[in-house]
N, CA, C and O atoms as a Maestro MAE file, in Angstrom:
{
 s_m_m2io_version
 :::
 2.0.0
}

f_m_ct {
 s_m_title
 :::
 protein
 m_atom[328] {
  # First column is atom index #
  i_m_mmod_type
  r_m_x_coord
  r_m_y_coord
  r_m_z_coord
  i_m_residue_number
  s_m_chain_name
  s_m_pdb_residue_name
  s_m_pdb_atom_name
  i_m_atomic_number
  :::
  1 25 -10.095 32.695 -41.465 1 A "UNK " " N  " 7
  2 3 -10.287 32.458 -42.844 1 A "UNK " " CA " 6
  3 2 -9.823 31.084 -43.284 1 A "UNK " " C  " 6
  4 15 -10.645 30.170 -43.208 1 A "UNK " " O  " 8
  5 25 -8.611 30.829 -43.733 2 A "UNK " " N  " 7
  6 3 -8.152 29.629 -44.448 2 A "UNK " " CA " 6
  7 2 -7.642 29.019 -43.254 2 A "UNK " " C  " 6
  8 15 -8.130 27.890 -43.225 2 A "UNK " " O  " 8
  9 25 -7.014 29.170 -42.401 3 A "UNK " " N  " 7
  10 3 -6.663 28.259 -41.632 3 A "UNK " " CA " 6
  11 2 -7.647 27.528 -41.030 3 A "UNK " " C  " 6
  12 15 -7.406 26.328 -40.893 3 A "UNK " " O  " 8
  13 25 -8.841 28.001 -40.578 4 A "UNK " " N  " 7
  14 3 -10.234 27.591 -39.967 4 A "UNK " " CA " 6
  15 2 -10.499 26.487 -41.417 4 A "UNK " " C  " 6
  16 15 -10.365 25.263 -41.432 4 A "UNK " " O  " 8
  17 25 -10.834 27.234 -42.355 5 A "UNK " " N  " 7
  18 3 -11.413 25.907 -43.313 5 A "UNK " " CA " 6
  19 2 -10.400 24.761 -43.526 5 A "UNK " " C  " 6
  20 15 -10.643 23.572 -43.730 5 A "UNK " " O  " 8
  21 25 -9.057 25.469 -43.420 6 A "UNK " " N  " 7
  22 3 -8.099 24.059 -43.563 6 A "UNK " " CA " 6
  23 2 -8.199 23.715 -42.563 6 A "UNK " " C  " 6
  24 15 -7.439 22.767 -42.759 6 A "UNK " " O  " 8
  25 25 -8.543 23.567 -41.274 7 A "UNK " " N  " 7
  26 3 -8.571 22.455 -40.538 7 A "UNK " " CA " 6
  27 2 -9.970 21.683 -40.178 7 A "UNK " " C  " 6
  28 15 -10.162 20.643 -39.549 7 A "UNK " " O  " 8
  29 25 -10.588 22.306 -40.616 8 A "UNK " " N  " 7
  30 3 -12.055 21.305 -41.051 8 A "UNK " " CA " 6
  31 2 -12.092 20.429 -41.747 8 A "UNK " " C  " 6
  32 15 -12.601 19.321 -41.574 8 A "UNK " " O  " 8
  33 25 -11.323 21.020 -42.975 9 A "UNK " " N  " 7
  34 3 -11.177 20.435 -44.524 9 A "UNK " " CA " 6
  35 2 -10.160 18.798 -43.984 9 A "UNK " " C  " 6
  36 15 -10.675 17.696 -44.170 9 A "UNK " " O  " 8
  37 25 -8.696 18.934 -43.318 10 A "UNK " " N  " 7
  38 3 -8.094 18.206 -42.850 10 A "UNK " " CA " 6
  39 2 -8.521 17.374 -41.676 10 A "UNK " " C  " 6
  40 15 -8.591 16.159 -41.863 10 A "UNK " " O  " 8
  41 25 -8.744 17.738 -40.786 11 A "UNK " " N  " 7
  42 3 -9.238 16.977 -39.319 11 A "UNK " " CA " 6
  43 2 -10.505 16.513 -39.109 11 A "UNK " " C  " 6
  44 15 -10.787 15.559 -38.383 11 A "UNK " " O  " 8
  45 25 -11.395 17.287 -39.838 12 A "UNK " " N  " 7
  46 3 -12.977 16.602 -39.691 12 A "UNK " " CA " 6
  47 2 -13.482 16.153 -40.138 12 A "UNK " " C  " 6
  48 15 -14.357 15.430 -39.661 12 A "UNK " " O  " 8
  49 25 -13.157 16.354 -41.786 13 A "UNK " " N  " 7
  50 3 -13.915 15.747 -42.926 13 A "UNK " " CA " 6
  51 2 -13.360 14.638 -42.824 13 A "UNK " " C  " 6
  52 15 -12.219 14.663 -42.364 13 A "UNK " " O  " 8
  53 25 -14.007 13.164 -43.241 14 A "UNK " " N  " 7
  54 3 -13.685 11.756 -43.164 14 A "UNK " " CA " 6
  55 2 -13.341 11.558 -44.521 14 A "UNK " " C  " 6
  56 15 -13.810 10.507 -44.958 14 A "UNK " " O  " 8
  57 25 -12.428 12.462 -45.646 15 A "UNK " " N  " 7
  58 3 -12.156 11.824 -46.623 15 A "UNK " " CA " 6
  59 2 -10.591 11.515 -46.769 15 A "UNK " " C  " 6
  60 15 -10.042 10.973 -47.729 15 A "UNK " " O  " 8
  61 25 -10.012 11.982 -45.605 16 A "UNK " " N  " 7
  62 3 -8.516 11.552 -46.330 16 A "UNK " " CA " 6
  63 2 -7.622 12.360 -47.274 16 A "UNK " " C  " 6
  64 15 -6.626 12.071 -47.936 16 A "UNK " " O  " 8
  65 25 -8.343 13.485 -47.094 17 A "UNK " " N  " 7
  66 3 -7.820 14.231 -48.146 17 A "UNK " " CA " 6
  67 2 -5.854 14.692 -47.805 17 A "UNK " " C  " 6
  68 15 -5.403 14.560 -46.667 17 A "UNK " " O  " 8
  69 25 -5.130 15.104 -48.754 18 A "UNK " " N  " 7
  70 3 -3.277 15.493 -48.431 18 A "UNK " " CA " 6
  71 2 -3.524 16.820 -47.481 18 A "UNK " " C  " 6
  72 15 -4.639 17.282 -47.238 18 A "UNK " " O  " 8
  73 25 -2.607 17.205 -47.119 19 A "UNK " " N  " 7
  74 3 -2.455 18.684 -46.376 19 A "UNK " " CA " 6
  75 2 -2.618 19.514 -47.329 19 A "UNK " " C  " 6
  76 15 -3.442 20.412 -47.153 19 A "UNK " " O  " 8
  77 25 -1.702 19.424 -48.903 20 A "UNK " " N  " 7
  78 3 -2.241 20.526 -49.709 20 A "UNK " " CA " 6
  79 2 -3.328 20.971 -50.455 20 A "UNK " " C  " 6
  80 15 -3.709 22.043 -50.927 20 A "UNK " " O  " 8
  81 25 -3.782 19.602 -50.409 21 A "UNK " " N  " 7
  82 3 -5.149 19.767 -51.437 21 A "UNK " " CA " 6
  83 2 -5.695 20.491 -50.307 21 A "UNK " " C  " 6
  84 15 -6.012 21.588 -50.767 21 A "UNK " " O  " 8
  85 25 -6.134 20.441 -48.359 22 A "UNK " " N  " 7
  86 3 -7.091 21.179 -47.476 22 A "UNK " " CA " 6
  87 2 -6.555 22.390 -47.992 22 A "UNK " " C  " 6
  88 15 -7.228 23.116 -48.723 22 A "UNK " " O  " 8
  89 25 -5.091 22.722 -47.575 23 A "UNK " " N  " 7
  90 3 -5.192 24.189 -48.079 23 A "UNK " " CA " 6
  91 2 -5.383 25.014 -49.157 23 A "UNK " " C  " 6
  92 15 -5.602 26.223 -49.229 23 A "UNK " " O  " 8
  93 25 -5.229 23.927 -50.202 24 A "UNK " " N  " 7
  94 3 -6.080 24.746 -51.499 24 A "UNK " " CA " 6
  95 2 -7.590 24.893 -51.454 24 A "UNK " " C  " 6
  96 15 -8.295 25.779 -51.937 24 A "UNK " " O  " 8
  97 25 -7.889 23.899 -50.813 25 A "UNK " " N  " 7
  98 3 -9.467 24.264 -50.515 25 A "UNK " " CA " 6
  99 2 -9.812 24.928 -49.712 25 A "UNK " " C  " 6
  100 15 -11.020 24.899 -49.478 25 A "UNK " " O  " 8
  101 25 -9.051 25.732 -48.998 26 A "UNK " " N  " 7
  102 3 -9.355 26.369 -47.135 26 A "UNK " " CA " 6
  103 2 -9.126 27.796 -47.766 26 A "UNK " " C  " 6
  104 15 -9.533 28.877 -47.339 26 A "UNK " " O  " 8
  105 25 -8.202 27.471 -49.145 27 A "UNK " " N  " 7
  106 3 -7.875 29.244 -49.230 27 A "UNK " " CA " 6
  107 2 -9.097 29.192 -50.590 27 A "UNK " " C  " 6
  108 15 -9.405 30.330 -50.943 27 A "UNK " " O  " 8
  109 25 -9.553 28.474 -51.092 28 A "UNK " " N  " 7
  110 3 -10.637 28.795 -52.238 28 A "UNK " " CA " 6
  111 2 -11.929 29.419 -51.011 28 A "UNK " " C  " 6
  112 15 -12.451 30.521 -51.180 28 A "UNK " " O  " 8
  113 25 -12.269 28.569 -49.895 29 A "UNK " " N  " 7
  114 3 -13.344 29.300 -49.251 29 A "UNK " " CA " 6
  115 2 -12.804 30.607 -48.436 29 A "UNK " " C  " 6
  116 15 -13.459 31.397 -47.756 29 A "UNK " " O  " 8
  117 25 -11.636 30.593 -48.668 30 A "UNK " " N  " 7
  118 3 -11.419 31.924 -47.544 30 A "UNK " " CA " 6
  119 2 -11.663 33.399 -48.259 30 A "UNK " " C  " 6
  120 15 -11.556 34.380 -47.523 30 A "UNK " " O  " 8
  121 25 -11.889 33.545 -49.244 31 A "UNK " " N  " 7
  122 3 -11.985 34.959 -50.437 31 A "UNK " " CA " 6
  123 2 -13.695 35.417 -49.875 31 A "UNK " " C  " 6
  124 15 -14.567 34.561 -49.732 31 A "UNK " " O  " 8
  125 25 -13.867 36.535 -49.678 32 A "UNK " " N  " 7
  126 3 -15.227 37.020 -49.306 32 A "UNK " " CA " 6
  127 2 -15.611 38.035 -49.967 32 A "UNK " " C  " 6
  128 15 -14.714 38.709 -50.472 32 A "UNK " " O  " 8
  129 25 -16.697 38.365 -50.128 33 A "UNK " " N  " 7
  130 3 -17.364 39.437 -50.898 33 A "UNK " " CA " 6
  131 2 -17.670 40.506 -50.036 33 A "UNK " " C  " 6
  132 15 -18.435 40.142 -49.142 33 A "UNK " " O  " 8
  133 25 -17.360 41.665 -49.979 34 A "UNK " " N  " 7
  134 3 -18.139 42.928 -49.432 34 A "UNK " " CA " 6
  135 2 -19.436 43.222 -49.479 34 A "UNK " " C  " 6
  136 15 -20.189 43.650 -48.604 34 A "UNK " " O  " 8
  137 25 -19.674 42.863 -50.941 35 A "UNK " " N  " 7
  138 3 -21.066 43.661 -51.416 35 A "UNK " " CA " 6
  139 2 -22.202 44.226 -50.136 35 A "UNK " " C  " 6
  140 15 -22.586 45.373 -49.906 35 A "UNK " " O  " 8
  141 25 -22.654 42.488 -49.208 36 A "UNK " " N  " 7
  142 3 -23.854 42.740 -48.611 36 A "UNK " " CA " 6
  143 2 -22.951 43.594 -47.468 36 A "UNK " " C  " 6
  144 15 -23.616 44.317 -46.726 36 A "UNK " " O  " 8
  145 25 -21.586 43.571 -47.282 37 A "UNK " " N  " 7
  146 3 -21.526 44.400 -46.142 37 A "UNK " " CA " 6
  147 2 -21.713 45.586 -46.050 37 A "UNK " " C  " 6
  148 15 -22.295 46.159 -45.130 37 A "UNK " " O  " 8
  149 25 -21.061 46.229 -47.339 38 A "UNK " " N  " 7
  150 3 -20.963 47.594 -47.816 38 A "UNK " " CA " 6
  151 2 -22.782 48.390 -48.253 38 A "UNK " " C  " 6
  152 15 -23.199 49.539 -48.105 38 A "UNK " " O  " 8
  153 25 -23.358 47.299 -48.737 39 A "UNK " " N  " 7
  154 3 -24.881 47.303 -48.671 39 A "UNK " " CA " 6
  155 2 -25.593 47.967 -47.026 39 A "UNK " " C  " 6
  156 15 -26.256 48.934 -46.651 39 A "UNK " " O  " 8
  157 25 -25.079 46.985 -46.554 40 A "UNK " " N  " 7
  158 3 -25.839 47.203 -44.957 40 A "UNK " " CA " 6
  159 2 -25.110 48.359 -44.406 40 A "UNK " " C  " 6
  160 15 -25.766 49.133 -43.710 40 A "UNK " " O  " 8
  161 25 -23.682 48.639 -44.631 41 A "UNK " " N  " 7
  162 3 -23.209 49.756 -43.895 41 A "UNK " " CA " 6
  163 2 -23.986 50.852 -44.154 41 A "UNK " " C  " 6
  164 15 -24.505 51.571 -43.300 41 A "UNK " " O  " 8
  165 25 -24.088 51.014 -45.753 42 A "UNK " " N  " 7
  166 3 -25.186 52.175 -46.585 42 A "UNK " " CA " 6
  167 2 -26.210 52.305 -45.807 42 A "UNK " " C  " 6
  168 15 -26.659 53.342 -45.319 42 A "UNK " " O  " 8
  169 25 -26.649 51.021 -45.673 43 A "UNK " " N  " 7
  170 3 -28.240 51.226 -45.261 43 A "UNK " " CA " 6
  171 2 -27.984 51.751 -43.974 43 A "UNK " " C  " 6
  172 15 -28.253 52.942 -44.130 43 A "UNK " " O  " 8
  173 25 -27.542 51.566 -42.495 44 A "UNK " " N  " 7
  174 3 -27.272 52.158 -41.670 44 A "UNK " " CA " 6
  175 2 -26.945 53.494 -41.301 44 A "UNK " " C  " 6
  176 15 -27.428 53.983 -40.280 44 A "UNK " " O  " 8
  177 25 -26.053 54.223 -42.150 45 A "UNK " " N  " 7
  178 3 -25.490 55.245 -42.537 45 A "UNK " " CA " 6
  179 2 -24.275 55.166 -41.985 45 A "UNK " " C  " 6
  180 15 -24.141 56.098 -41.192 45 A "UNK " " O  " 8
  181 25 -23.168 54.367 -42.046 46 A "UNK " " N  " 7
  182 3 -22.041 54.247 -40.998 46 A "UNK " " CA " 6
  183 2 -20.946 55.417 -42.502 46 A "UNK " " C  " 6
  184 15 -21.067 55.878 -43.637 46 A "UNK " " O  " 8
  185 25 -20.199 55.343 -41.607 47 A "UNK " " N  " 7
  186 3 -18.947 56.498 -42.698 47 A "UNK " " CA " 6
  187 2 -18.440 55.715 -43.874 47 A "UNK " " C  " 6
  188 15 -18.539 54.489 -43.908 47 A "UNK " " O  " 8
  189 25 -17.920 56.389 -44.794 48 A "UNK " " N  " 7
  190 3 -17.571 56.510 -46.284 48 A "UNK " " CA " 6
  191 2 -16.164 55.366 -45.544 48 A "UNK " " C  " 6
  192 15 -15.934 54.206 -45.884 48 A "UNK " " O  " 8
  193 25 -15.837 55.730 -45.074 49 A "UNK " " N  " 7
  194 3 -14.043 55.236 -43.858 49 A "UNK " " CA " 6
  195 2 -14.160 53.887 -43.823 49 A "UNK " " C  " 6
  196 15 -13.526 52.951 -44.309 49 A "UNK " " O  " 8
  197 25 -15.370 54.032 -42.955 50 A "UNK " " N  " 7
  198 3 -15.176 52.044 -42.615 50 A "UNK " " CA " 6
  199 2 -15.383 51.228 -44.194 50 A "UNK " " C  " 6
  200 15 -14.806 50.204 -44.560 50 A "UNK " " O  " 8
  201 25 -16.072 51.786 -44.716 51 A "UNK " " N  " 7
  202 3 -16.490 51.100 -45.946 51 A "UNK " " CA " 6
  203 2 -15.135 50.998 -46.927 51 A "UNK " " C  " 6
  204 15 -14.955 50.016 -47.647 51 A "UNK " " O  " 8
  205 25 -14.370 51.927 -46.883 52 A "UNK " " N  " 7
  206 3 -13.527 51.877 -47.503 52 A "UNK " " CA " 6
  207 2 -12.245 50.614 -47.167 52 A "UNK " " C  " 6
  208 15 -11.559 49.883 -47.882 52 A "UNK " " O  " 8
  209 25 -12.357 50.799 -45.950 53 A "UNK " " N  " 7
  210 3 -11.597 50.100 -44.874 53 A "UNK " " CA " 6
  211 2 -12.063 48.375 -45.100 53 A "UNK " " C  " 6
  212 15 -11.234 47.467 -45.046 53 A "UNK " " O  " 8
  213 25 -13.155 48.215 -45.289 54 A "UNK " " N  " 7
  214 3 -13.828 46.751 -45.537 54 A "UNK " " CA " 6
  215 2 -13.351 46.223 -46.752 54 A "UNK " " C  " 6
  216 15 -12.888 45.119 -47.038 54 A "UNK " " O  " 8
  217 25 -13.581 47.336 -47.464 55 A "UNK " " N  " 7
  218 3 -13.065 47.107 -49.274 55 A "UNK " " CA " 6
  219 2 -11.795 46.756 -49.211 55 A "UNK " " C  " 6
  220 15 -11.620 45.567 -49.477 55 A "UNK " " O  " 8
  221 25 -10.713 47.442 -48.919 56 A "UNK " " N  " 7
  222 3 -9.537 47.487 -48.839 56 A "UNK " " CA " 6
  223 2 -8.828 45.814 -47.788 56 A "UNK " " C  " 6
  224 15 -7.750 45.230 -47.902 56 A "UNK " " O  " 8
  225 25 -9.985 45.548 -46.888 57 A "UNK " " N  " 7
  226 3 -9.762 44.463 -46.557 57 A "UNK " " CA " 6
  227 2 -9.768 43.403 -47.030 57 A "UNK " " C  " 6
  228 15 -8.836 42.616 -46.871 57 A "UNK " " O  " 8
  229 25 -10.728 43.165 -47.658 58 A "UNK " " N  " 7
  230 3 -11.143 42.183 -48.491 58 A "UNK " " CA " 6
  231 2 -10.597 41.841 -49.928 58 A "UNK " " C  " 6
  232 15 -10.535 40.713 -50.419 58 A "UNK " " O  " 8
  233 25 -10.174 43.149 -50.568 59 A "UNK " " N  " 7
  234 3 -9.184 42.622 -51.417 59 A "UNK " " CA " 6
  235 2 -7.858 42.298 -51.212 59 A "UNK " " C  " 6
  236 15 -7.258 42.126 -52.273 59 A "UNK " " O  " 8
  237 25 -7.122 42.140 -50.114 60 A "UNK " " N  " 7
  238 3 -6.179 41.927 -49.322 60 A "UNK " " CA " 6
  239 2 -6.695 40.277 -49.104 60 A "UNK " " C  " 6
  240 15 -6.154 39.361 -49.723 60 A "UNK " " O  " 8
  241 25 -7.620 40.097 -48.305 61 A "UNK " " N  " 7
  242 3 -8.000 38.510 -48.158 61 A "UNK " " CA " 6
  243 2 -7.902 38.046 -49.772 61 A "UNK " " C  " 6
  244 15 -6.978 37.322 -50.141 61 A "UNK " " O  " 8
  245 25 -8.812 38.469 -50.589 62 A "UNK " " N  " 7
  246 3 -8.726 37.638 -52.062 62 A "UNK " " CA " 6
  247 2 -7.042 37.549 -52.390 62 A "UNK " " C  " 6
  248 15 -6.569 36.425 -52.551 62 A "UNK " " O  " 8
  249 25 -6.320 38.513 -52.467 63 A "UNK " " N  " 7
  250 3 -5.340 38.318 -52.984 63 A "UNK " " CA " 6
  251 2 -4.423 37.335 -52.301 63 A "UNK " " C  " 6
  252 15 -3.631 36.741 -53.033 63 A "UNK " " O  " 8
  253 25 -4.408 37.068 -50.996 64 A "UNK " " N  " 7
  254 3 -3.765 36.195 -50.006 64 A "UNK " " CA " 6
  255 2 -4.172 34.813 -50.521 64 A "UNK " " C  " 6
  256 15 -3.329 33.965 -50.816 64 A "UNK " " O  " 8
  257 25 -5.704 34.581 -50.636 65 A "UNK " " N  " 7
  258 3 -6.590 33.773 -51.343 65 A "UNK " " CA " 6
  259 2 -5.680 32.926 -52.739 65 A "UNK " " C  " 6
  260 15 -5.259 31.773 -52.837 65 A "UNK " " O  " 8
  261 25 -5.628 34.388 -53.909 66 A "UNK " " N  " 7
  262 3 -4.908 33.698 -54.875 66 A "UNK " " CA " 6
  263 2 -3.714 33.292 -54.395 66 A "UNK " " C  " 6
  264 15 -3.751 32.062 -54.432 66 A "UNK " " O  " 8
  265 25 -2.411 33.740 -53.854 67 A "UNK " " N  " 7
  266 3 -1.553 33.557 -54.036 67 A "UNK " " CA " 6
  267 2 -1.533 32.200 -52.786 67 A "UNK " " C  " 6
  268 15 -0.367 31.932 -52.499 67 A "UNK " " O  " 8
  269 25 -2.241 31.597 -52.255 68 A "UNK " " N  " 7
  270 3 -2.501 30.320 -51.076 68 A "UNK " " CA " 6
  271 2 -3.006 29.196 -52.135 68 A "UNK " " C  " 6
  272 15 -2.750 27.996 -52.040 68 A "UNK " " O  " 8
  273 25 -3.887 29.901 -53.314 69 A "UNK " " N  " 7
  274 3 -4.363 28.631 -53.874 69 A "UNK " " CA " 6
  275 2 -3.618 28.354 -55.145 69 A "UNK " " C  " 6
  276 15 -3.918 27.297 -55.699 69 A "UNK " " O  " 8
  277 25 -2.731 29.080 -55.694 70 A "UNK " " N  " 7
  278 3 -1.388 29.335 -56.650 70 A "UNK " " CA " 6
  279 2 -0.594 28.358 -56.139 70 A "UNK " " C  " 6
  280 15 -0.135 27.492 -56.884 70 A "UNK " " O  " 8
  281 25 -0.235 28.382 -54.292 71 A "UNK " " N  " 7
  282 3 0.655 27.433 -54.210 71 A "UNK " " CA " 6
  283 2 0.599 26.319 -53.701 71 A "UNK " " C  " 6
  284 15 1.589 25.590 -53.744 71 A "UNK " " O  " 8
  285 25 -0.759 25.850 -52.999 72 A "UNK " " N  " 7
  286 3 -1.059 24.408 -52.794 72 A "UNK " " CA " 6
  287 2 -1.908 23.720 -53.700 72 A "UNK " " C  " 6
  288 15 -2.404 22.633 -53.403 72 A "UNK " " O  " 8
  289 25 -2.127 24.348 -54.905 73 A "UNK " " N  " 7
  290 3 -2.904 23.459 -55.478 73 A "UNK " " CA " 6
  291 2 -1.990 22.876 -56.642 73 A "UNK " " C  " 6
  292 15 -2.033 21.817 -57.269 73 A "UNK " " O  " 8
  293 25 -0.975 24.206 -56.692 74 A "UNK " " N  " 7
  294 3 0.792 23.537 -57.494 74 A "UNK " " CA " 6
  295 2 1.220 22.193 -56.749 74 A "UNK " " C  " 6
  296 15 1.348 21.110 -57.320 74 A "UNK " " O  " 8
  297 25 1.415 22.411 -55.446 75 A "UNK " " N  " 7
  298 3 1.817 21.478 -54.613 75 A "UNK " " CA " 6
  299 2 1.042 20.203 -54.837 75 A "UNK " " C  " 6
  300 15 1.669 19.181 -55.117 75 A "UNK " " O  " 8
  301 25 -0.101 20.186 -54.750 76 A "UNK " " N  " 7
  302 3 -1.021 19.172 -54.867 76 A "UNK " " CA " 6
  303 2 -1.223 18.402 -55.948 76 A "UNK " " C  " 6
  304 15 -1.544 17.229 -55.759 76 A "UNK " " O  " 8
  305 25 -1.039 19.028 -57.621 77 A "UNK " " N  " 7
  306 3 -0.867 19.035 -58.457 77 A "UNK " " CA " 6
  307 2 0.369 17.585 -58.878 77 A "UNK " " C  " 6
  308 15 0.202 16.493 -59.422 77 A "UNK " " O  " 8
  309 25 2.084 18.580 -58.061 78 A "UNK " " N  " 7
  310 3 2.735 17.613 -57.846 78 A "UNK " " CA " 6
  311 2 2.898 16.433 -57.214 78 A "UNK " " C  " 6
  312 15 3.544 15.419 -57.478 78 A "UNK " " O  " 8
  313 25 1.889 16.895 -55.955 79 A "UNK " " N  " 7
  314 3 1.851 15.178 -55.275 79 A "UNK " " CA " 6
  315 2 1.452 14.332 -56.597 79 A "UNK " " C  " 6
  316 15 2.119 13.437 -57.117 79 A "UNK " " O  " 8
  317 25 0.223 14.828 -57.003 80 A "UNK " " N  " 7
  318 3 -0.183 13.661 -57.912 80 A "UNK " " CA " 6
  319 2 0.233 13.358 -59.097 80 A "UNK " " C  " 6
  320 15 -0.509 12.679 -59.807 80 A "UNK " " O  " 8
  321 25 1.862 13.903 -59.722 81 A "UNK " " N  " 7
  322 3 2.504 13.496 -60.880 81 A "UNK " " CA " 6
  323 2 2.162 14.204 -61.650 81 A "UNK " " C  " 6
  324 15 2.742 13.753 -62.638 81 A "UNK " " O  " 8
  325 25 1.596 15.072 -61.993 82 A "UNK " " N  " 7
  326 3 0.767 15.916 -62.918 82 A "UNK " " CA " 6
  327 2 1.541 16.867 -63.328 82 A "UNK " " C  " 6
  328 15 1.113 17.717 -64.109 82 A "UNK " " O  " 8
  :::
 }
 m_bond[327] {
  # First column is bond index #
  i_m_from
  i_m_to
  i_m_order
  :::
  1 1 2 1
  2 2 3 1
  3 3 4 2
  4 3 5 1
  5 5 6 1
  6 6 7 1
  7 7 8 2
  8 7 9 1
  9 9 10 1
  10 10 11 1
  11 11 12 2
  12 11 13 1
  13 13 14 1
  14 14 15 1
  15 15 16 2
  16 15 17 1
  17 17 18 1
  18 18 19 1
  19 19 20 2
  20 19 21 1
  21 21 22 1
  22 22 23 1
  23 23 24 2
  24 23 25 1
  25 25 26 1
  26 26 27 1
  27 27 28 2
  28 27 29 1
  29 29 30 1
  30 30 31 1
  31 31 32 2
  32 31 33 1
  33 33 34 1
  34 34 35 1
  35 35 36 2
  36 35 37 1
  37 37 38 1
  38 38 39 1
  39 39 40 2
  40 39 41 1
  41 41 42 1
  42 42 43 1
  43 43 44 2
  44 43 45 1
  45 45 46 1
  46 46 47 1
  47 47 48 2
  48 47 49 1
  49 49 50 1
  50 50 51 1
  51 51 52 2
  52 51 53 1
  53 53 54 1
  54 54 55 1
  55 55 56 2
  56 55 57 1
  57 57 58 1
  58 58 59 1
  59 59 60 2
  60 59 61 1
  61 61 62 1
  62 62 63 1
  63 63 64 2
  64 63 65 1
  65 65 66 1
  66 66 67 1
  67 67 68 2
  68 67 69 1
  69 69 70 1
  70 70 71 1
  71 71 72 2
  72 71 73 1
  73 73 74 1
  74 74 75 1
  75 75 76 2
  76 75 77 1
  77 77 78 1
  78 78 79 1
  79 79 80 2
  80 79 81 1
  81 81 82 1
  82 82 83 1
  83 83 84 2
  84 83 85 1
  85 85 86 1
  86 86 87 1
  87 87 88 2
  88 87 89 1
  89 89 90 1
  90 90 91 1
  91 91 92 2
  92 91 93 1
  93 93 94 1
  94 94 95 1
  95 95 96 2
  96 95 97 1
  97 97 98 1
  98 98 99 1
  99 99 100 2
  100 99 101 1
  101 101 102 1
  102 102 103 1
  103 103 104 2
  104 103 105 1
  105 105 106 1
  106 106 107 1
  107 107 108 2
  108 107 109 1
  109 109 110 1
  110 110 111 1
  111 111 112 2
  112 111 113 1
  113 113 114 1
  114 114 115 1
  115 115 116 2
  116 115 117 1
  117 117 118 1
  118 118 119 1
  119 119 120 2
  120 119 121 1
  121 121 122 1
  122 122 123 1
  123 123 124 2
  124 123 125 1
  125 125 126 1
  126 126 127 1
  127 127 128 2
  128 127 129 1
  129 129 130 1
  130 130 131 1
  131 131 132 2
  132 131 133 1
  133 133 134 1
  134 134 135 1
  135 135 136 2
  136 135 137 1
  137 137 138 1
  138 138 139 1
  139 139 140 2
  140 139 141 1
  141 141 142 1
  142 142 143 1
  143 143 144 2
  144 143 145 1
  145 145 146 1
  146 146 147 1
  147 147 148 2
  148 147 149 1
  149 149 150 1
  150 150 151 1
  151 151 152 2
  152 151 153 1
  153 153 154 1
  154 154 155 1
  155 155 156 2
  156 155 157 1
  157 157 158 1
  158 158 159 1
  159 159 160 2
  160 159 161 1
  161 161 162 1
  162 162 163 1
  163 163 164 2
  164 163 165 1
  165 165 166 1
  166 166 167 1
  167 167 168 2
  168 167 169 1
  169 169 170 1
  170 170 171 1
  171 171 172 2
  172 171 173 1
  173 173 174 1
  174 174 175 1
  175 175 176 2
  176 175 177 1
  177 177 178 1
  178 178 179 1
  179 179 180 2
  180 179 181 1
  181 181 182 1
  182 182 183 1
  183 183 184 2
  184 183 185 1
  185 185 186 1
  186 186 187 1
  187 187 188 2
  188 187 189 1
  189 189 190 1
  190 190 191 1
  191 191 192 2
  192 191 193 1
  193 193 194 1
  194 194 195 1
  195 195 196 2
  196 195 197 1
  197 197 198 1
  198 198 199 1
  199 199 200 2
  200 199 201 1
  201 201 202 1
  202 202 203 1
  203 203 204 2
  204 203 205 1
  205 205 206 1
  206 206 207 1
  207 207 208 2
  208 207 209 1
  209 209 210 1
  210 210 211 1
  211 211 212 2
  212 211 213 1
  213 213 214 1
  214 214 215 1
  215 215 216 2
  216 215 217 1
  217 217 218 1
  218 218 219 1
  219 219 220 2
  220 219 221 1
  221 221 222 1
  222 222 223 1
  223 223 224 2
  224 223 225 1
  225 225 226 1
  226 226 227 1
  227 227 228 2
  228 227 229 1
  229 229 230 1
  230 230 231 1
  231 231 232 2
  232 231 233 1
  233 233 234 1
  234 234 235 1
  235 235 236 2
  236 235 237 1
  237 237 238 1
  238 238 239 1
  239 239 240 2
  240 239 241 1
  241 241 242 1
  242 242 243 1
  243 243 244 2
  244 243 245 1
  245 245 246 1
  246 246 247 1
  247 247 248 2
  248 247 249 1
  249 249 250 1
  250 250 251 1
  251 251 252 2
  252 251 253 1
  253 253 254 1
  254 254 255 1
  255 255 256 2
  256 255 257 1
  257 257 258 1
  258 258 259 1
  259 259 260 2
  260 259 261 1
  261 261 262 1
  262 262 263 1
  263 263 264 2
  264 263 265 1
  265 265 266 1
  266 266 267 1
  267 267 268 2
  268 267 269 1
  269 269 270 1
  270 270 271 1
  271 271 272 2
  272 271 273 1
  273 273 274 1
  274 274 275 1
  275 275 276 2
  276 275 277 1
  277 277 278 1
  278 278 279 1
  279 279 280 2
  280 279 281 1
  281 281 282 1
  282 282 283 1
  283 283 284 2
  284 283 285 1
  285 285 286 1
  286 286 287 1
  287 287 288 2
  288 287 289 1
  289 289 290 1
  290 290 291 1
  291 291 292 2
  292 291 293 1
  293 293 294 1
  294 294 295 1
  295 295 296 2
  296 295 297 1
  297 297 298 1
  298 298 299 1
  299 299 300 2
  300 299 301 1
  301 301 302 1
  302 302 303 1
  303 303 304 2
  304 303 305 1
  305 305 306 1
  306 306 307 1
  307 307 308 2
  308 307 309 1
  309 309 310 1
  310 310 311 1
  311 311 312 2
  312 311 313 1
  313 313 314 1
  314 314 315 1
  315 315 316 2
  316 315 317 1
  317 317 318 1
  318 318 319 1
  319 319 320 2
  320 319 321 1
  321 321 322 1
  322 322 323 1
  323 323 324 2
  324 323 325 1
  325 325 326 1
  326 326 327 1
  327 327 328 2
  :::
 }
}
């Protein structure tokens, strides 16, 4: 999730960007949606379980999400005097 985009965000991209600003941006792309998964599980017919289990995952990632982009984008914020 965020660690993968923060090190894209940091090491590959040619802009120079701070360490906190990647990880505020690594944890803004790391939050995912269920919908099409929980969609396709339906359509398959897989159990009520896993689906629940996906849900329950994923709001676990978002919330990790907020509280990653709560604190490097504070951080980042302060680099820049703000």
């Amino acid at each position: 999730g965020w660690s993968f985009n923060f090190s894209v965000a940091f090491y590959i991209f040619p802009y120079g960007w701070s360490f906190n600003f990647c990880m505020a941006f690594g944890s803004i792309l790391a939050a995912t949606d269920p919908v099409a998964v929980n969609a396709l599980l339906s359509e398959v017919g897989a159990p009520e379980r896993l689906k629940i289990h996906i849900t329950g995952e994923s709001l676990l990632n978002d919330g990790s999400a907020i509280v990653f982009y709560t604190i490097f984008s504070g951080l980042f914020l302060t680099e820049l005097g703000k």
